[in-house]
mmCIF file of C-alpha atoms and ligand atoms in Angstrom:
data_model
loop_
_atom_site.group_PDB
_atom_site.id
_atom_site.type_symbol
_atom_site.label_atom_id
_atom_site.label_comp_id
_atom_site.label_asym_id
_atom_site.label_seq_id
_atom_site.Cartn_x
_atom_site.Cartn_y
_atom_site.Cartn_z
ATOM 1 C CA PRO A 1334 2.398 11.021 -20.946
ATOM 2 C CA GLN A 1335 0.950 12.309 -17.729
ATOM 3 C CA LYS A 1336 2.402 15.251 -15.902
ATOM 4 C CA PRO A 1337 3.146 14.437 -12.295
ATOM 5 C CA PHE A 1338 0.996 16.234 -9.937
ATOM 6 C CA GLN A 1339 3.180 17.473 -7.013
ATOM 7 C CA THR A 1340 2.088 16.876 -3.604
ATOM 8 C CA LYS A 1341 4.006 18.314 -0.481
ATOM 9 C CA LEU A 1342 4.203 16.032 2.517
ATOM 10 C CA VAL A 1343 5.726 16.651 5.595
ATOM 11 C CA LEU A 1344 6.663 13.839 8.380
ATOM 12 C CA LEU A 1345 6.343 14.925 11.992
ATOM 13 C CA GLY A 1346 6.773 12.917 15.108
ATOM 14 C CA GLU A 1347 8.771 12.426 18.280
ATOM 15 C CA ALA A 1348 12.574 12.020 18.097
ATOM 16 C CA ALA A 1349 13.269 7.987 16.956
ATOM 17 C CA VAL A 1350 9.821 6.928 16.155
ATOM 18 C CA GLY A 1351 11.115 6.274 12.529
ATOM 19 C CA LYS A 1352 10.063 8.881 10.563
ATOM 20 C CA SER A 1353 13.499 9.006 8.403
ATOM 21 C CA SER A 1354 13.166 4.931 8.341
ATOM 22 C CA VAL A 1355 9.498 5.141 6.864
ATOM 23 C CA VAL A 1356 10.680 7.377 4.094
ATOM 24 C CA LEU A 1357 13.893 5.322 3.267
ATOM 25 C CA ARG A 1358 11.623 2.194 2.825
ATOM 26 C CA PHE A 1359 9.472 3.850 0.653
ATOM 27 C CA VAL A 1360 11.934 5.943 -1.456
ATOM 28 C CA GLN A 1361 14.485 3.200 -1.873
ATOM 29 C CA ASN A 1362 12.877 0.215 -0.257
ATOM 30 C CA ASP A 1363 15.799 0.285 2.296
ATOM 31 C CA PHE A 1364 16.252 0.189 6.051
ATOM 32 C CA GLN A 1365 19.314 0.730 8.349
ATOM 33 C CA GLU A 1366 19.443 -0.261 11.838
ATOM 34 C CA ASN A 1367 21.243 2.654 13.364
ATOM 35 C CA LYS A 1368 19.725 5.555 11.437
ATOM 36 C CA GLU A 1369 21.315 8.878 12.587
ATOM 37 C CA PRO A 1370 18.720 11.292 13.887
ATOM 38 C CA THR A 1371 17.639 14.239 11.615
ATOM 39 C CA ILE A 1372 19.158 17.548 12.003
ATOM 40 C CA GLY A 1373 16.650 20.342 10.752
ATOM 41 C CA ALA A 1374 15.025 18.508 8.118
ATOM 42 C CA ALA A 1375 15.600 16.195 4.799
ATOM 43 C CA PHE A 1376 14.114 16.398 1.615
ATOM 44 C CA LEU A 1377 13.217 13.324 -0.583
ATOM 45 C CA THR A 1378 10.783 12.928 -3.722
ATOM 46 C CA GLN A 1379 9.082 9.886 -4.946
ATOM 47 C CA LYS A 1380 6.349 9.138 -7.350
ATOM 48 C CA CYS A 1381 3.281 7.120 -6.564
ATOM 49 C CA ARG A 1382 1.312 5.794 -9.437
ATOM 50 C CA LEU A 1383 -2.545 5.720 -8.895
ATOM 51 C CA GLU A 1384 -5.235 4.311 -11.533
ATOM 52 C CA ASP A 1385 -5.980 7.779 -12.783
ATOM 53 C CA ARG A 1386 -3.043 9.889 -12.060
ATOM 54 C CA LEU A 1387 0.880 10.105 -11.079
ATOM 55 C CA ILE A 1388 1.474 12.010 -7.648
ATOM 56 C CA LYS A 1389 5.127 12.976 -6.896
ATOM 57 C CA PHE A 1390 5.499 13.547 -3.311
ATOM 58 C CA GLU A 1391 7.996 16.148 -2.241
ATOM 59 C CA ILE A 1392 8.689 15.158 1.278
ATOM 60 C CA TRP A 1393 10.349 16.978 4.254
ATOM 61 C CA ASP A 1394 11.245 14.616 6.868
ATOM 62 C CA THR A 1395 11.605 16.882 9.880
ATOM 63 C CA ALA A 1396 13.694 16.266 12.960
ATOM 64 C CA GLY A 1397 11.994 15.029 16.005
ATOM 65 C CA GLN A 1398 14.421 16.290 18.494
ATOM 66 C CA GLU A 1399 12.507 18.928 20.718
ATOM 67 C CA ARG A 1400 15.198 21.666 19.754
ATOM 68 C CA PHE A 1401 13.900 21.504 16.282
ATOM 69 C CA HIS A 1402 10.247 21.808 17.120
ATOM 70 C CA SER A 1403 10.250 25.616 16.078
ATOM 71 C CA LEU A 1404 11.187 25.014 12.577
ATOM 72 C CA ALA A 1405 8.287 22.558 11.774
ATOM 73 C CA PRO A 1406 5.799 25.435 10.840
ATOM 74 C CA MET A 1407 8.027 26.127 7.924
ATOM 75 C CA TYR A 1408 7.787 22.398 6.599
ATOM 76 C CA TYR A 1409 4.093 22.343 7.293
ATOM 77 C CA ARG A 1410 2.684 25.653 6.360
ATOM 78 C CA ASN A 1411 1.901 24.877 2.736
ATOM 79 C CA ALA A 1412 1.925 20.991 2.789
ATOM 80 C CA GLN A 1413 -0.992 19.233 1.142
ATOM 81 C CA ALA A 1414 -0.393 16.323 3.359
ATOM 82 C CA SER A 1415 1.275 15.031 6.633
ATOM 83 C CA ALA A 1416 2.202 11.859 8.210
ATOM 84 C CA VAL A 1417 2.230 11.978 11.770
ATOM 85 C CA ILE A 1418 4.454 9.190 13.219
ATOM 86 C CA TYR A 1419 4.501 7.391 16.568
ATOM 87 C CA ASP A 1420 6.101 4.264 18.167
ATOM 88 C CA VAL A 1421 3.644 1.593 18.876
ATOM 89 C CA THR A 1422 6.111 0.503 21.907
ATOM 90 C CA LYS A 1423 6.175 4.203 23.185
ATOM 91 C CA ALA A 1424 3.171 5.801 24.624
ATOM 92 C CA SER A 1425 4.764 9.341 25.095
ATOM 93 C CA SER A 1426 5.054 9.164 21.470
ATOM 94 C CA PHE A 1427 1.601 8.907 20.838
ATOM 95 C CA GLU A 1428 0.874 11.613 22.895
ATOM 96 C CA LYS A 1429 3.400 13.865 21.102
ATOM 97 C CA ALA A 1430 1.454 12.713 17.786
ATOM 98 C CA LYS A 1431 -1.734 13.946 19.077
ATOM 99 C CA SER A 1432 -0.292 17.281 19.797
ATOM 100 C CA TRP A 1433 1.439 17.373 16.283
ATOM 101 C CA VAL A 1434 -2.198 16.463 15.061
ATOM 102 C CA LYS A 1435 -3.804 19.490 17.077
ATOM 103 C CA GLU A 1436 -0.798 22.107 16.000
ATOM 104 C CA LEU A 1437 -1.737 21.043 12.336
ATOM 105 C CA GLN A 1438 -5.404 21.434 12.885
ATOM 106 C CA ARG A 1439 -4.875 24.823 14.106
ATOM 107 C CA GLN A 1440 -1.894 26.068 11.751
ATOM 108 C CA ALA A 1441 -1.655 24.115 8.797
ATOM 109 C CA ASN A 1442 -3.546 24.562 5.618
ATOM 110 C CA PRO A 1443 -7.401 23.508 6.701
ATOM 111 C CA ASN A 1444 -7.505 20.902 3.779
ATOM 112 C CA ILE A 1445 -4.220 19.064 4.826
ATOM 113 C CA VAL A 1446 -4.660 15.489 4.530
ATOM 114 C CA ILE A 1447 -3.330 13.782 7.603
ATOM 115 C CA ALA A 1448 -2.378 10.165 8.352
ATOM 116 C CA LEU A 1449 -1.637 8.917 12.021
ATOM 117 C CA VAL A 1450 1.055 6.146 11.532
ATOM 118 C CA GLY A 1451 2.197 3.722 14.341
ATOM 119 C CA ASN A 1452 5.486 2.166 13.336
ATOM 120 C CA LYS A 1453 7.709 -0.329 14.496
ATOM 121 C CA ILE A 1454 5.015 -3.036 14.615
ATOM 122 C CA ASP A 1455 7.731 -5.722 13.875
ATOM 123 C CA LEU A 1456 9.021 -5.235 17.594
ATOM 124 C CA LEU A 1457 5.672 -6.496 18.936
ATOM 125 C CA GLY A 1458 5.715 -10.263 19.797
ATOM 126 C CA GLU A 1459 2.913 -12.443 18.442
ATOM 127 C CA SER A 1460 1.053 -12.370 21.898
ATOM 128 C CA SER A 1461 0.892 -8.610 22.452
ATOM 129 C CA THR A 1462 -0.171 -8.033 18.436
ATOM 130 C CA SER A 1463 -2.923 -10.901 19.244
ATOM 131 C CA ASP A 1464 -6.674 -9.920 19.197
ATOM 132 C CA ALA A 1465 -7.288 -13.009 21.601
ATOM 133 C CA ASP A 1466 -8.590 -11.255 24.420
ATOM 134 C CA ALA A 1467 -10.271 -8.143 22.313
ATOM 135 C CA ASP A 1468 -13.542 -9.136 22.876
ATOM 136 C CA ALA A 1469 -13.145 -10.139 26.520
ATOM 137 C CA ASP A 1470 -15.751 -7.835 28.038
ATOM 138 C CA GLU A 1471 -14.820 -4.457 29.230
ATOM 139 C CA ASP A 1472 -12.648 -5.248 32.060
ATOM 140 C CA ASP A 1473 -10.646 -2.855 33.880
ATOM 141 C CA ASP A 1474 -8.139 -0.746 31.716
ATOM 142 C CA THR A 1475 -5.234 -0.904 33.982
ATOM 143 C CA ALA A 1476 -3.051 -2.995 31.913
ATOM 144 C CA THR A 1477 -2.807 -0.053 29.294
ATOM 145 C CA ALA A 1478 -1.217 2.262 31.612
ATOM 146 C CA THR A 1479 2.309 3.004 29.906
ATOM 147 C CA PRO A 1480 4.175 -0.280 30.856
ATOM 148 C CA GLU A 1481 7.881 0.746 31.368
ATOM 149 C CA ALA A 1482 8.779 -0.703 27.995
ATOM 150 C CA GLY A 1483 11.586 1.508 27.570
ATOM 151 C CA ALA A 1484 14.056 -1.310 28.701
ATOM 152 C CA ALA A 1485 12.343 -3.862 26.628
ATOM 153 C CA GLY A 1486 15.495 -4.364 24.231
ATOM 154 C CA ASP A 1487 15.658 -8.304 25.129
ATOM 155 C CA ALA A 1488 12.971 -10.664 24.087
ATOM 156 C CA GLY A 1489 10.718 -8.161 22.240
ATOM 157 C CA SER A 1490 8.613 -5.188 23.203
ATOM 158 C CA LEU A 1491 5.134 -4.688 24.513
ATOM 159 C CA ARG A 1492 2.497 -2.609 22.589
ATOM 160 C CA ALA A 1493 2.302 0.461 24.360
ATOM 161 C CA VAL A 1494 -0.388 2.155 22.152
ATOM 162 C CA PRO A 1495 -3.608 -0.142 21.761
ATOM 163 C CA LYS A 1496 -4.387 -0.321 17.926
ATOM 164 C CA ASP A 1497 -8.040 0.314 18.790
ATOM 165 C CA GLU A 1498 -7.602 3.131 20.865
ATOM 166 C CA ALA A 1499 -5.344 4.863 18.333
ATOM 167 C CA GLU A 1500 -7.904 3.938 15.625
ATOM 168 C CA ALA A 1501 -10.772 5.507 17.614
ATOM 169 C CA TYR A 1502 -8.617 8.602 18.159
ATOM 170 C CA ALA A 1503 -7.894 8.972 14.100
ATOM 171 C CA LYS A 1504 -11.456 8.559 13.439
ATOM 172 C CA GLU A 1505 -12.808 11.067 15.637
ATOM 173 C CA ALA A 1506 -10.067 13.521 14.476
ATOM 174 C CA GLY A 1507 -10.613 12.746 10.708
ATOM 175 C CA LEU A 1508 -7.248 11.364 10.246
ATOM 176 C CA LEU A 1509 -6.331 8.277 8.238
ATOM 177 C CA PHE A 1510 -4.811 5.350 10.253
ATOM 178 C CA PHE A 1511 -1.856 3.030 9.585
ATOM 179 C CA GLU A 1512 0.293 0.611 11.500
ATOM 180 C CA THR A 1513 3.817 0.223 9.756
ATOM 181 C CA SER A 1514 6.991 -1.541 10.411
ATOM 182 C CA ALA A 1515 9.759 0.481 8.185
ATOM 183 C CA LYS A 1516 12.086 -2.520 9.005
ATOM 184 C CA THR A 1517 9.847 -4.938 7.525
ATOM 185 C CA GLY A 1518 8.154 -2.718 5.162
ATOM 186 C CA GLU A 1519 4.667 -3.691 6.377
ATOM 187 C CA GLY A 1520 2.059 -1.150 5.464
ATOM 188 C CA VAL A 1521 4.571 1.669 4.136
ATOM 189 C CA VAL A 1522 3.475 1.863 0.639
ATOM 190 C CA GLU A 1523 -0.167 2.080 1.605
ATOM 191 C CA VAL A 1524 0.390 5.208 3.847
ATOM 192 C CA PHE A 1525 1.522 7.062 0.863
ATOM 193 C CA THR A 1526 -0.904 5.484 -1.720
ATOM 194 C CA GLU A 1527 -3.796 6.251 0.773
ATOM 195 C CA ILE A 1528 -2.906 9.749 1.257
ATOM 196 C CA ALA A 1529 -2.222 10.213 -2.402
ATOM 197 C CA LYS A 1530 -5.814 9.114 -3.094
ATOM 198 C CA LYS A 1531 -7.078 11.754 -0.925
ATOM 199 C CA ILE A 1532 -5.134 14.702 -2.273
ATOM 200 C CA PRO A 1533 -7.523 16.687 -4.340
ATOM 201 C CA ILE A 1534 -6.850 17.302 -7.887
ATOM 202 C CA ASP A 1535 -7.566 21.024 -8.961
HETATM 203 P P1 GTP B 148 14.364 11.731 14.269
HETATM 204 O O1 GTP B 148 15.341 12.016 12.844
HETATM 205 O O2 GTP B 148 15.452 11.954 15.481
HETATM 206 O O3 GTP B 148 13.511 12.656 14.636
HETATM 207 O O4 GTP B 148 14.443 10.151 14.478
HETATM 208 P P2 GTP B 148 13.319 9.289 13.262
HETATM 209 O O5 GTP B 148 11.599 9.524 13.788
HETATM 210 O O6 GTP B 148 13.477 9.991 11.829
HETATM 211 O O7 GTP B 148 13.862 8.119 13.644
HETATM 212 P P3 GTP B 148 14.843 6.997 12.565
HETATM 213 O O8 GTP B 148 13.954 6.738 11.367
HETATM 214 O O9 GTP B 148 16.290 7.837 12.505
HETATM 215 O O10 GTP B 148 14.618 5.764 13.685
HETATM 216 C C1 GTP B 148 15.103 5.448 14.954
HETATM 217 C C2 GTP B 148 16.060 4.144 14.946
HETATM 218 O O11 GTP B 148 14.635 3.199 14.846
HETATM 219 C C3 GTP B 148 16.726 3.672 13.948
HETATM 220 O O12 GTP B 148 17.913 2.908 14.966
HETATM 221 C C4 GTP B 148 15.861 2.842 13.337
HETATM 222 O O13 GTP B 148 16.529 1.814 12.608
HETATM 223 C C5 GTP B 148 14.936 2.380 14.054
HETATM 224 N N1 GTP B 148 13.619 2.061 13.483
HETATM 225 C C6 GTP B 148 12.870 2.721 12.720
HETATM 226 N N2 GTP B 148 11.904 2.371 12.372
HETATM 227 C C7 GTP B 148 11.763 1.144 12.921
HETATM 228 C C8 GTP B 148 10.960 -0.103 12.663
HETATM 229 O O14 GTP B 148 9.840 -0.147 12.111
HETATM 230 N N3 GTP B 148 11.010 -1.192 13.478
HETATM 231 C C9 GTP B 148 12.475 -1.332 14.197
HETATM 232 N N4 GTP B 148 12.608 -2.550 14.744
HETATM 233 N N5 GTP B 148 13.122 -0.107 14.175
HETATM 234 C C10 GTP B 148 12.751 0.679 13.758
HETATM 235 MG MG1 MG B 149 14.885 11.475 10.956
#
C-alpha cells in the first residue's frame, strides 16, 4: 500500500575493501570470493522495510581504484546517504575512508547521512577480535602501528584498525559506525537499516 521512499546512497572506499561485496550481500544475499574490481560504478536497487515506511535504496557502487576518483562527485553530489567502507585488516584503507568522509563533509549535501563501515571482520582470528586486554591500562600504543599484514593470507589476518579507535573517530565526525563481513553477512543488513532510519521524511 505504501509508496516506497527513494533514497540515493553512494558507496565509497579504497579499492578491494569490499564495497561491491557488501552490496551483493545486501541485494542478493550472495558472496563471491573473486569479485572483479568495479569499473566506473555499478547501480543496484534494494528495498528496506522499516516499521513506518518502505525505503527504496538506489545504490551507486563506485570504483575504488584511484584512476576513478574524479568520477566520485557525480555519484555523491545529490546522494542522501553514503557508506564509506574500509578493510579492518588494512590500515591504509581506514586513512582513505577518513579522507572520503572529509570530502563528503566538504562537498556533498550537508544533510547527507554517512555510515563508516569496517568490512572483512571474518578474517580476524578470535584472538585479534577479543577484547581480552582492552581494559589493560594505557600501555604504549606501538602495537597498533601498521602491522605489515599485507601478506597475511595464511592462517588469518591481524586487525589493523582497532574497533574503539574507528568508533571514536565516527562519533567525533558524526557518522554511524558498523563492522561487517560481506562473506558471512554479519552486520550488513544493519548498515542499510540504520541508514534508512536516519533518512528524514519530508
Ligand atoms: P573496487 O570495485 O575495486 O573498488 O573493490 P571493492 O571495494 O568493490 O571490493 P570487492 O567487493 O570487489 O572485494 C574485493 C575482494 O575482497 C574480493 O575478492 C572479495 O571476495 C573480497 N571480500 C569482500 N568482502 C569480504 C569480506 O567481508 N570478507 C572476506 N574474507 N573477503 C571479502
Ligand atoms: Mg567494486
